């Protein structure tokens, strides 16, 4: 049998503990939490039909989630989680609405969101909205860059080629026959500047390489073959002596030496045998 | 320009000396006329030579016979990964008797140095040799030592075994006046090599005998001295170079700089090398003036190791050889680029 004094102590303790566990609206408790931290309201009974959290908006000051809603007579008993994003006093009812869409007419559920910053904290300036509709405008920049790249690519693909074609049409390359004829005429008229002798010698080498079918041969090997050729050899050797040997007979008339080449038709000079 | 009678006689002497050298080399080395010619060009102009070829093409034999033919000091260094610069240049050692440091000169103090497989050594060693080649003097401790004159380096590279090698960078390759790529002998030459080798026989040594090699039949009696070599070097300086020839050289070098397939063209040193080596080739061929054939013959050896193809050309499967061929073929088909 329990002693009466002990029984009294137990009853007082039970009474005290049930008083602490009373719901908020009954106790009038003010829920508080610091900015960004999750706060919980448990066992709160709110009248009327079931409540749900309002859809989250871009600049919402509070994020609310209904964890549990249990029917409680003609009311509901809720477990609610909230994250306050702005310090100050708020009414949680502002972020709740009826599931069936009827008017909310809820009692005030006061919440205090505490700032951890000391008073007088300097706030950073608000970001200015740029000319792009969204901060950074990354997607727009990406689209713009893609379009630009596409345009440049198309220009490179077609614009450059057209230019080349035009250039090719307007400035046809001089053929070897033309080049050689110009130099031979200059020799004939004794108008060849000394600087062009090297060019003439190279052109004659190219001419004989084509004529004798030595285009794919090694240049030194081709030159040796040309020197051994009965038609080209004497002419090229004499020319070489005249140009490079300081002791050669400088009275040789170059125009006479090159005269046989002047009589070769242009198309023959271009022909690869 | 060889105008005076003394110049003519020195040219004549040089030509006779060259003929004797070639004759002596031909007693031991079969064929390889081009390599012999390039070696003589290097010797007469003082430009170093890089030989690229697979083992067994008589590179070492050729250099050995050349040194004995002209009575020059000869040394050979086999380059390996663990070689140190001091193994080539020399070092300071402590003489325990006198307690003083003595200079021990390395094998670089010679007239003719064969640097076998130069790309096997670490870049530090390559750098030490190439610096000595450029400056013709070396430093050991705090003392400078000039290298003997003439000083010629003939280096070899094996183009097929590339693992464990350190490729010479362009700047160092540029120090070699010529880079010659050796080819296999012709079938006739190869038959002659086999014939000579089978007739070598054996040599008695101590109580036994060993098979004789080509090195054993080298005649130690030189056909000329360093003075003859100097005569040849003088004669090279007397070879006439026309303005037109210089135009050809400048045109060729310039075209390597503007060719679309080339990332790096030739430096002015390439032009100088082309001119110097063409003069020596003219002398070797008995001429006292250069002709375009000299330039075209030497172009590959002077230019190919100095140019670098760009990525597009490599992707198209082009080679330095094919690009140079196209450059030389196009030279007469268009107007001058200079």
Coordinates of C-alpha atoms in Angstrom, one line a residue:
Chain A
X1 CA 0.0 0.0 0.0
X2 CA 1.4 3.4 -1.1
X3 CA 1.9 6.0 1.6
X4 CA -0.4 9.1 1.3
X5 CA 2.5 11.5 1.2
X6 CA 4.2 9.7 -1.7
X7 CA 0.9 9.5 -3.6
X8 CA 0.5 13.3 -3.3
X9 CA 4.1 13.9 -4.6
X10 CA 3.4 11.7 -7.7
X11 CA 0.1 13.4 -8.4
X12 CA 1.7 16.9 -8.2
X13 CA 4.5 15.7 -10.6
X14 CA 2.0 14.3 -13.1
X15 CA -0.1 17.6 -12.9
X16 CA 3.1 19.7 -13.6
X17 CA 4.2 17.5 -16.5
X18 CA 0.8 17.6 -18.3
X19 CA 0.8 21.5 -17.8
X20 CA 4.2 21.7 -19.6
X21 CA 3.0 19.5 -22.5
X22 CA -0.1 21.7 -23.2
X23 CA -0.5 22.8 -26.9
X24 CA 0.6 26.3 -28.0
X25 CA -2.7 28.0 -28.4
X26 CA -3.7 26.8 -25.0
X27 CA -0.4 27.9 -23.4
X28 CA 0.0 31.0 -25.5
X29 CA 3.7 30.1 -26.0
X30 CA 5.7 32.2 -28.6
X31 CA 7.7 29.9 -30.8
X32 CA 11.1 31.2 -31.6
X33 CA 14.1 30.1 -33.7
X34 CA 17.1 31.7 -35.2
X35 CA 17.3 32.6 -38.9
X36 CA 17.8 29.5 -41.1
X37 CA 17.4 26.9 -38.4
X38 CA 14.5 24.5 -38.4
X39 CA 11.8 25.1 -35.8
X40 CA 9.1 22.6 -34.9
X41 CA 5.6 23.0 -33.6
X42 CA 4.1 19.8 -32.3
X43 CA 0.7 18.8 -31.2
X44 CA -1.0 22.0 -32.2
X45 CA -4.7 21.8 -32.8
X46 CA -6.1 24.2 -35.3
X47 CA -9.8 24.4 -36.1
X48 CA -11.5 23.9 -39.4
X49 CA -10.6 21.6 -42.3
X50 CA -7.1 20.4 -43.1
X51 CA -4.4 22.9 -43.7
X52 CA -1.5 22.7 -46.1
X53 CA 1.6 24.9 -46.7
X54 CA 1.2 27.6 -49.3
X55 CA 3.4 27.0 -52.4
X56 CA 6.9 28.5 -52.0
X57 CA 7.4 31.9 -53.6
X58 CA 10.7 33.4 -54.8
X59 CA 11.0 35.9 -52.0
X60 CA 9.2 34.1 -49.2
X61 CA 10.3 35.0 -45.7
X62 CA 9.3 31.6 -44.3
X63 CA 9.5 28.0 -45.5
X64 CA 6.8 25.9 -43.9
X65 CA 6.2 22.2 -44.1
X66 CA 3.3 20.2 -42.6
X67 CA 4.9 17.0 -41.3
X68 CA 1.8 15.4 -40.0
X69 CA -1.9 16.3 -39.9
X70 CA -4.2 14.0 -37.7
X71 CA -8.0 14.5 -37.5
X72 CA -8.9 15.7 -34.1
X73 CA -12.7 15.9 -33.8
X74 CA -13.8 18.6 -36.2
X75 CA -10.3 20.0 -36.1
X76 CA -6.8 18.7 -37.0
X77 CA -3.8 18.2 -34.9
X78 CA -0.6 19.2 -36.7
X79 CA 3.1 18.8 -36.5
X80 CA 4.7 21.7 -38.4
X81 CA 8.3 22.5 -39.4
X82 CA 9.3 26.0 -40.3
X83 CA 12.5 27.8 -41.4
X84 CA 12.5 31.6 -40.9
X85 CA 14.6 33.4 -43.5
X86 CA 14.0 37.0 -42.2
X87 CA 14.3 38.1 -38.6
X88 CA 11.3 39.5 -36.8
X89 CA 7.8 38.6 -35.7
X90 CA 5.6 36.5 -38.1
X91 CA 2.3 34.8 -38.1
X92 CA 2.6 31.2 -39.3
X93 CA -1.0 31.4 -40.5
X94 CA 0.2 33.6 -43.4
X95 CA 1.9 30.6 -44.9
X96 CA -0.9 28.1 -44.5
X97 CA -4.1 27.6 -46.6
X98 CA -7.0 25.2 -46.5
X99 CA -6.6 22.0 -48.6
X100 CA -10.2 22.4 -49.9
X101 CA -9.6 26.0 -50.8
X102 CA -12.0 27.5 -48.3
X103 CA -11.0 30.6 -46.3
X104 CA -8.4 30.0 -43.6
X105 CA -9.6 32.3 -40.7
X106 CA -7.0 30.8 -38.4
X107 CA -6.1 32.0 -35.0
X108 CA -2.8 33.8 -34.8
X109 CA 0.3 31.5 -34.5
X110 CA 3.0 34.0 -33.5
X111 CA 6.6 33.1 -34.4
X112 CA 9.7 35.0 -33.5
X113 CA 12.7 34.6 -35.8
X114 CA 15.8 35.8 -34.1
X115 CA 18.8 37.3 -35.8
X116 CA 22.2 36.1 -34.8
X117 CA 23.8 39.2 -36.1
X118 CA 24.6 42.0 -33.6
X119 CA 22.5 45.1 -33.7
X120 CA 23.7 47.8 -36.1
X121 CA 25.2 45.2 -38.6
X122 CA 25.9 46.8 -41.9
X123 CA 23.9 45.0 -44.6
X124 CA 25.4 44.5 -48.1
X125 CA 23.9 46.6 -50.8
X126 CA 21.1 44.9 -52.7
X127 CA 22.2 43.6 -56.1
X128 CA 21.2 45.8 -59.0
X129 CA 19.2 44.2 -61.7
X130 CA 21.3 44.3 -64.9
X131 CA 20.0 44.6 -68.4
X132 CA 19.5 40.8 -68.5
X133 CA 16.2 39.7 -66.9
X134 CA 17.8 37.2 -64.5
X135 CA 20.8 37.4 -62.3
X136 CA 23.8 36.5 -64.4
X137 CA 21.7 35.8 -67.4
X138 CA 23.8 32.7 -68.1
X139 CA 21.3 31.0 -70.3
X140 CA 20.8 34.1 -72.4
X141 CA 24.5 34.6 -72.8
X142 CA 24.9 31.0 -73.8
X143 CA 22.2 31.3 -76.5
X144 CA 23.7 34.6 -77.7
X145 CA 27.2 33.1 -77.9
X146 CA 25.9 30.0 -79.8
X147 CA 24.1 32.2 -82.4
X148 CA 27.2 34.4 -82.8
X149 CA 29.5 31.3 -83.2
X150 CA 27.1 29.9 -85.8
X151 CA 27.2 33.1 -87.7
X152 CA 31.0 33.2 -87.6
X153 CA 31.1 29.6 -88.7
X154 CA 28.8 30.2 -91.6
X155 CA 30.9 33.2 -92.6
X156 CA 34.1 31.2 -92.5
X157 CA 32.5 28.4 -94.4
X158 CA 31.0 30.4 -97.2
X159 CA 32.3 34.0 -96.9
X160 CA 36.1 33.1 -97.0
X161 CA 35.6 30.6 -99.9
X162 CA 33.8 33.2 -102.0
X163 CA 36.6 35.6 -101.4
X164 CA 39.2 33.1 -102.5
X165 CA 37.1 32.2 -105.6
X166 CA 36.9 35.9 -106.5
X167 CA 40.6 36.3 -105.9
X168 CA 41.3 33.3 -108.1
X169 CA 39.0 34.6 -110.8
X170 CA 40.5 38.1 -110.7
X171 CA 44.2 37.2 -110.3
X172 CA 45.0 34.2 -112.4
X173 CA 48.4 32.7 -111.6
X174 CA 51.0 33.3 -114.3
X175 CA 52.0 30.1 -115.9
X176 CA 55.6 28.9 -116.2
X177 CA 55.5 29.6 -119.9
X178 CA 54.5 33.2 -119.2
X179 CA 57.1 33.7 -116.6
X180 CA 59.8 32.3 -118.7
X181 CA 58.7 34.3 -121.8
X182 CA 58.9 37.5 -119.8
X183 CA 62.4 36.7 -118.6
X184 CA 63.6 35.6 -122.1
X185 CA 62.2 38.8 -123.7
X186 CA 64.0 40.8 -121.1
X187 CA 67.3 39.0 -121.9
X188 CA 66.7 39.6 -125.6
X189 CA 66.2 43.3 -125.1
X190 CA 69.1 43.4 -122.7
X191 CA 66.8 44.6 -120.0
X192 CA 67.3 41.8 -117.5
X193 CA 68.3 43.2 -114.0
X194 CA 71.0 41.2 -112.3
X195 CA 68.7 40.2 -109.5
X196 CA 66.5 38.3 -111.9
X197 CA 69.3 35.9 -113.1
X198 CA 68.6 33.6 -110.2
X199 CA 64.9 33.5 -111.0
X200 CA 65.7 32.8 -114.7
X201 CA 68.0 29.9 -113.7
X202 CA 65.4 28.4 -111.5
X203 CA 62.7 28.8 -114.1
X204 CA 64.9 27.0 -116.7
X205 CA 65.5 24.2 -114.3
X206 CA 61.7 23.9 -113.7
X207 CA 61.1 24.1 -117.4
X208 CA 63.5 21.2 -118.2
X209 CA 62.2 19.2 -115.3
X210 CA 58.7 19.4 -116.8
X211 CA 59.9 18.8 -120.3
X212 CA 62.0 15.7 -119.3
X213 CA 59.4 14.3 -116.9
X214 CA 61.7 14.8 -113.8
X215 CA 59.2 16.5 -111.6
X216 CA 59.0 13.8 -109.0
X217 CA 62.8 13.2 -109.0
X218 CA 65.0 14.7 -106.4
X219 CA 66.1 18.2 -107.5
X220 CA 69.9 17.5 -107.4
X221 CA 69.3 14.2 -109.3
X222 CA 67.1 16.0 -111.8
X223 CA 69.8 18.6 -112.3
X224 CA 72.4 15.9 -113.0
X225 CA 70.0 14.2 -115.5
X226 CA 69.4 17.6 -117.2
X227 CA 73.1 18.2 -117.5
X228 CA 73.5 14.8 -119.3
X229 CA 70.6 15.4 -121.6
X230 CA 71.9 16.2 -125.2
X231 CA 69.3 18.9 -125.7
X232 CA 69.2 20.6 -122.3
X233 CA 72.7 19.8 -121.0
X234 CA 74.9 22.1 -123.2
X235 CA 72.6 25.0 -122.7
X236 CA 72.3 24.6 -118.9
X237 CA 76.0 24.0 -118.5
X238 CA 76.9 27.1 -120.5
X239 CA 74.4 29.2 -118.6
X240 CA 75.7 27.9 -115.3
X241 CA 79.3 28.7 -116.3
X242 CA 78.2 32.2 -117.4
X243 CA 76.5 32.9 -114.2
X244 CA 78.6 31.2 -111.5
X245 CA 82.2 30.8 -112.9
X246 CA 84.1 34.1 -112.4
X247 CA 86.6 32.9 -115.1
X248 CA 84.1 32.1 -117.8
X249 CA 83.9 33.9 -121.1
X250 CA 81.7 36.9 -120.3
X251 CA 81.4 37.8 -124.0
X252 CA 78.9 35.0 -124.5
X253 CA 75.7 36.6 -125.7
X254 CA 73.0 35.3 -123.3
X255 CA 70.2 36.2 -125.7
X256 CA 71.8 34.0 -128.4
X257 CA 72.3 31.3 -125.9
X258 CA 68.6 31.3 -124.9
X259 CA 67.2 31.9 -128.3
X260 CA 66.2 28.2 -128.9
X261 CA 63.9 28.5 -125.9
X262 CA 62.1 31.5 -127.2
X263 CA 60.8 29.5 -130.2
X264 CA 59.2 26.9 -128.0
X265 CA 55.4 27.4 -128.0
X266 CA 53.8 28.3 -124.7
X267 CA 51.7 25.2 -124.5
X268 CA 54.7 23.0 -125.0
X269 CA 56.5 24.7 -122.2
X270 CA 53.7 23.8 -119.9
X271 CA 53.4 20.2 -121.2
X272 CA 54.6 17.4 -118.9
X273 CA 56.0 14.7 -121.1
Chain B
X1 CA 87.5 33.8 -105.8
X2 CA 90.5 31.8 -107.1
X3 CA 92.2 34.2 -109.3
X4 CA 95.9 34.2 -108.3
X5 CA 98.4 31.5 -109.3
X6 CA 99.0 30.7 -105.6
X7 CA 95.3 30.2 -105.1
X8 CA 95.1 27.9 -108.1
X9 CA 98.0 25.8 -106.8
X10 CA 96.5 25.6 -103.3
X11 CA 93.2 24.5 -104.9
X12 CA 95.1 21.9 -106.9
X13 CA 97.0 20.7 -103.8
X14 CA 93.7 20.4 -102.0
X15 CA 92.0 18.5 -104.8
X16 CA 94.9 16.0 -104.9
X17 CA 94.8 15.6 -101.1
X18 CA 91.1 15.0 -101.2
X19 CA 91.6 12.3 -103.9
X20 CA 94.2 10.6 -101.7
X21 CA 91.8 10.7 -98.7
X22 CA 89.0 9.2 -100.7
X23 CA 91.3 6.5 -102.0
X24 CA 92.5 5.5 -98.6
X25 CA 88.9 5.5 -97.1
X26 CA 87.8 3.3 -100.1
X27 CA 90.3 0.6 -99.1
X28 CA 88.4 0.0 -95.9
X29 CA 84.9 1.4 -96.4
X30 CA 82.9 0.3 -99.4
X31 CA 80.5 2.8 -101.0
X32 CA 79.1 5.5 -98.6
X33 CA 80.4 8.1 -101.0
X34 CA 77.9 10.7 -99.8
X35 CA 78.9 10.1 -96.1
X36 CA 82.5 10.4 -97.0
X37 CA 81.8 13.6 -98.8
X38 CA 79.7 15.0 -95.9
X39 CA 82.5 14.1 -93.4
X40 CA 85.1 15.9 -95.6
X41 CA 82.8 18.9 -95.9
X42 CA 82.5 19.1 -92.1
X43 CA 86.2 18.7 -91.7
X44 CA 87.1 21.5 -94.2
X45 CA 84.5 23.9 -92.8
X46 CA 84.8 23.1 -89.1
X47 CA 81.0 22.4 -88.9
X48 CA 79.9 19.5 -86.8
X49 CA 78.1 16.5 -88.4
X50 CA 75.2 14.4 -87.1
X51 CA 74.8 11.0 -88.7
X52 CA 71.5 9.3 -88.5
X53 CA 71.4 5.6 -89.4
X54 CA 70.9 2.1 -88.1
X55 CA 73.8 0.3 -86.5
X56 CA 76.3 -1.5 -88.8
X57 CA 76.6 1.1 -91.6
X58 CA 80.4 1.7 -90.9
X59 CA 80.0 5.0 -89.1
X60 CA 82.6 4.3 -86.5
X61 CA 84.9 2.7 -89.1
X62 CA 84.7 5.7 -91.4
X63 CA 85.6 8.1 -88.7
X64 CA 88.5 5.9 -87.5
X65 CA 89.9 5.6 -90.9
X66 CA 89.5 9.4 -91.5
X67 CA 91.4 10.2 -88.3
X68 CA 94.3 7.9 -89.3
X69 CA 94.3 9.1 -92.9
X70 CA 94.9 12.8 -91.9
X71 CA 97.0 12.1 -88.7
X72 CA 94.4 13.5 -86.3
X73 CA 93.7 12.6 -82.7
X74 CA 90.6 10.5 -82.4
X75 CA 88.3 9.7 -79.5
X76 CA 85.1 7.9 -79.2
X77 CA 82.4 8.3 -76.5
X78 CA 79.6 5.8 -76.3
X79 CA 76.7 7.9 -74.8
X80 CA 74.6 6.2 -72.1
X81 CA 72.0 7.3 -69.7
X82 CA 74.4 7.3 -66.7
X83 CA 77.1 9.3 -68.4
X84 CA 78.1 12.5 -66.6
X85 CA 79.4 15.8 -68.1
X86 CA 82.7 15.2 -66.3
X87 CA 83.1 11.9 -68.1
X88 CA 83.4 13.9 -71.3
X89 CA 84.9 17.2 -70.3
X90 CA 87.2 16.1 -67.5
X91 CA 87.5 16.9 -63.8
X92 CA 89.6 18.1 -61.0
X93 CA 91.2 15.3 -58.9
X94 CA 93.2 15.5 -55.7
X95 CA 96.8 14.3 -56.1
X96 CA 97.5 12.6 -52.8
X97 CA 101.2 12.9 -53.2
X98 CA 101.3 16.6 -53.6
X99 CA 97.9 17.4 -51.9
X100 CA 97.0 19.6 -54.8
X101 CA 94.2 19.5 -57.3
X102 CA 95.1 18.3 -60.8
X103 CA 93.1 18.7 -63.9
X104 CA 92.3 15.4 -65.6
X105 CA 91.2 16.3 -69.2
X106 CA 88.4 14.3 -70.7
X107 CA 88.1 12.6 -74.1
X108 CA 86.8 15.8 -75.6
X109 CA 90.3 17.1 -76.0
X110 CA 90.9 15.6 -79.4
X111 CA 90.6 16.6 -83.0
X112 CA 88.0 14.2 -84.1
X113 CA 85.3 13.1 -81.6
X114 CA 82.8 10.4 -82.4
X115 CA 79.8 10.8 -80.1
X116 CA 78.1 7.5 -80.6
X117 CA 74.3 7.5 -80.0
X118 CA 74.2 11.1 -78.6
X119 CA 70.5 10.9 -77.9
X120 CA 71.0 8.2 -75.3
X121 CA 72.6 10.6 -72.8
X122 CA 70.7 12.8 -70.4
X123 CA 70.1 16.4 -71.6
X124 CA 72.7 17.7 -69.1
X125 CA 75.4 15.7 -70.8
X126 CA 74.2 16.6 -74.3
X127 CA 74.1 20.3 -73.3
X128 CA 77.7 20.1 -72.0
X129 CA 79.0 18.6 -75.3
X130 CA 76.9 20.9 -77.5
X131 CA 78.1 24.0 -75.5
X132 CA 81.7 22.9 -76.0
X133 CA 81.0 22.4 -79.7
X134 CA 79.7 25.9 -80.0
X135 CA 82.3 27.7 -77.9
X136 CA 85.3 25.5 -78.7
X137 CA 86.5 25.8 -75.1
X138 CA 85.5 24.2 -71.8
X139 CA 85.6 25.1 -68.1
X140 CA 86.9 22.8 -65.5
X141 CA 86.9 24.2 -62.0
X142 CA 87.8 27.8 -62.4
X143 CA 90.0 27.4 -65.5
X144 CA 89.1 27.7 -69.2
X145 CA 90.7 25.3 -71.6
X146 CA 90.5 25.8 -75.4
X147 CA 89.8 22.7 -77.4
X148 CA 92.4 21.6 -80.0
X149 CA 92.1 22.8 -83.5
X150 CA 90.8 21.3 -85.7
X151 CA 87.9 20.1 -83.5
X152 CA 85.1 18.2 -85.1
X153 CA 82.3 16.3 -83.6
X154 CA 80.7 13.6 -85.5
X155 CA 77.6 12.4 -83.6
X156 CA 75.4 9.5 -84.4
X157 CA 71.8 8.8 -83.7
X158 CA 69.8 5.6 -84.2
X159 CA 66.4 6.6 -85.7
X160 CA 64.6 3.3 -84.8
X161 CA 65.2 2.7 -81.1
X162 CA 63.5 5.7 -79.5
X163 CA 62.8 4.2 -76.0
X164 CA 65.1 5.5 -73.3
X165 CA 66.4 8.3 -75.5
X166 CA 66.4 12.1 -75.1
X167 CA 65.6 13.7 -78.4
X168 CA 67.8 16.7 -79.1
X169 CA 65.8 19.9 -79.2
X170 CA 65.8 22.1 -82.3
X171 CA 68.1 24.7 -80.7
X172 CA 70.8 22.1 -80.2
X173 CA 70.2 20.4 -83.5
X174 CA 70.8 23.7 -85.1
X175 CA 74.5 23.5 -83.9
X176 CA 75.1 20.7 -86.2
X177 CA 76.0 22.1 -89.6
X178 CA 74.8 18.9 -91.4
X179 CA 72.6 16.0 -90.4
X180 CA 73.0 13.2 -92.8
X181 CA 70.7 10.2 -93.0
X182 CA 72.6 7.1 -93.9
X183 CA 71.1 4.6 -96.3
X184 CA 71.9 0.9 -96.8
X185 CA 74.6 0.1 -99.4
X186 CA 73.5 -1.0 -102.9
X187 CA 73.5 -4.7 -103.7
X188 CA 76.8 -4.4 -105.5
X189 CA 78.4 -2.6 -102.6
X190 CA 77.0 -5.1 -100.2
X191 CA 78.5 -8.0 -102.2
X192 CA 81.8 -6.2 -102.2
X193 CA 81.6 -5.8 -98.4
X194 CA 80.9 -9.5 -98.0
X195 CA 83.8 -10.4 -100.4
X196 CA 86.3 -8.3 -98.5
X197 CA 85.1 -9.5 -95.1
X198 CA 85.4 -13.1 -96.0
X199 CA 89.0 -12.5 -97.0
X200 CA 90.0 -10.9 -93.7
X201 CA 91.2 -14.2 -92.1
X202 CA 92.5 -14.4 -88.5
X203 CA 95.2 -12.7 -86.5
X204 CA 97.5 -14.4 -84.0
X205 CA 97.2 -13.0 -80.5
X206 CA 99.1 -14.3 -77.5
X207 CA 98.8 -18.0 -77.6
X208 CA 95.6 -18.0 -79.6
X209 CA 94.0 -16.2 -82.6
X210 CA 91.1 -13.9 -83.2
X211 CA 89.1 -13.1 -86.4
X212 CA 90.4 -10.0 -88.1
X213 CA 88.0 -7.0 -88.6
X214 CA 88.1 -4.0 -90.9
X215 CA 89.7 -2.1 -88.0
X216 CA 92.7 -4.4 -88.2
X217 CA 93.5 -3.6 -91.8
X218 CA 93.6 0.2 -91.3
X219 CA 96.9 1.6 -92.6
X220 CA 98.4 3.7 -89.8
X221 CA 100.5 5.7 -92.3
X222 CA 98.6 9.0 -92.9
X223 CA 98.3 10.4 -96.4
X224 CA 98.5 13.9 -95.2
X225 CA 99.1 16.1 -92.1
X226 CA 97.2 18.8 -90.4
X227 CA 99.0 21.3 -92.7
X228 CA 97.3 19.6 -95.7
X229 CA 94.0 20.0 -93.9
X230 CA 94.7 23.7 -93.4
X231 CA 95.5 24.0 -97.1
X232 CA 92.1 22.5 -97.8
X233 CA 90.4 24.8 -95.4
X234 CA 92.1 27.8 -97.1
X235 CA 91.0 26.5 -100.5
X236 CA 87.4 26.3 -99.3
X237 CA 87.6 30.0 -98.4
X238 CA 88.8 30.7 -101.9
X239 CA 85.9 29.1 -103.6
X240 CA 83.9 31.7 -105.5
X241 CA 80.2 32.3 -104.6
X242 CA 78.2 34.3 -107.1
X243 CA 75.5 36.7 -106.1
X244 CA 73.1 34.5 -108.1
X245 CA 74.0 31.6 -105.9
X246 CA 73.4 33.6 -102.8
X247 CA 70.0 34.6 -104.2
X248 CA 69.2 30.9 -104.6
X249 CA 70.2 30.2 -100.9
X250 CA 68.2 33.1 -99.6
X251 CA 65.2 32.1 -101.7
X252 CA 65.3 28.5 -100.4
X253 CA 65.7 29.5 -96.8
X254 CA 63.0 32.1 -97.1
X255 CA 60.5 29.6 -98.6
X256 CA 60.9 27.4 -95.5
X257 CA 59.8 30.3 -93.4
X258 CA 56.6 31.0 -95.3
X259 CA 55.6 27.5 -96.2
X260 CA 52.1 26.7 -94.8
X261 CA 53.1 23.2 -93.7
X262 CA 56.0 24.4 -91.5
X263 CA 55.7 25.7 -88.0
X264 CA 59.4 26.5 -87.7
X265 CA 61.5 27.5 -90.8
X266 CA 65.2 27.8 -91.2
X267 CA 67.4 30.2 -89.2
X268 CA 70.0 32.4 -90.8
X269 CA 72.5 29.8 -89.5
X270 CA 71.0 27.4 -92.0
X271 CA 71.8 29.8 -94.9
X272 CA 75.3 30.2 -93.6
X273 CA 75.7 26.4 -93.3
X274 CA 74.3 25.9 -96.8
X275 CA 76.8 28.4 -98.2
X276 CA 79.8 27.0 -96.3
X277 CA 79.1 23.4 -97.1
X278 CA 78.4 24.2 -100.8
X279 CA 81.8 25.8 -101.1
X280 CA 83.5 22.7 -99.6
X281 CA 81.5 20.4 -101.9
X282 CA 82.6 22.5 -104.9
X283 CA 86.2 22.0 -103.8
X284 CA 85.7 18.3 -103.3
X285 CA 84.3 18.1 -106.8
X286 CA 87.3 20.0 -108.2
X287 CA 85.6 23.3 -108.8
X288 CA 86.6 26.8 -107.6
X289 CA 83.1 28.1 -107.8
X290 CA 79.7 26.9 -106.5
X291 CA 76.8 25.9 -108.7
X292 CA 73.1 25.3 -107.8
X293 CA 73.7 21.5 -107.8
X294 CA 75.9 22.0 -104.6
X295 CA 73.0 23.7 -102.9
X296 CA 70.3 21.2 -104.0
X297 CA 72.5 18.2 -103.0
X298 CA 73.1 19.5 -99.5
X299 CA 69.7 21.1 -98.9
X300 CA 68.3 18.0 -97.1
X301 CA 71.3 17.6 -94.8
X302 CA 71.3 21.3 -93.9
X303 CA 67.6 22.0 -93.7
X304 CA 65.7 18.9 -92.6
X305 CA 66.9 19.0 -89.0
X306 CA 66.1 22.7 -88.7
X307 CA 62.5 22.7 -89.7
X308 CA 59.4 21.5 -87.8
X309 CA 56.1 20.5 -89.4
X310 CA 52.9 21.9 -88.0
X311 CA 50.0 19.7 -86.7
X312 CA 48.0 20.0 -89.9
X313 CA 50.9 18.8 -92.0
X314 CA 51.6 15.9 -89.7
X315 CA 47.9 15.0 -89.8
X316 CA 48.0 15.0 -93.6
X317 CA 50.9 12.5 -93.4
X318 CA 53.5 15.0 -94.8
X319 CA 57.2 14.6 -93.9
X320 CA 60.0 17.1 -93.8
X321 CA 61.5 15.4 -96.8
X322 CA 58.2 15.7 -98.8
X323 CA 57.8 19.4 -97.8
X324 CA 61.4 20.2 -98.8
X325 CA 60.9 18.4 -102.1
X326 CA 57.8 20.5 -102.8
X327 CA 59.6 23.7 -101.9
X328 CA 62.5 23.0 -104.2
X329 CA 60.2 21.9 -107.0
X330 CA 58.2 25.1 -106.7
X331 CA 61.2 27.4 -106.7
X332 CA 61.2 27.9 -110.5
X333 CA 57.5 27.8 -111.0
X334 CA 56.6 31.1 -109.3
X335 CA 58.3 34.4 -109.0
X336 CA 60.8 35.0 -106.2
X337 CA 59.5 35.4 -102.7
X338 CA 62.2 37.8 -101.7

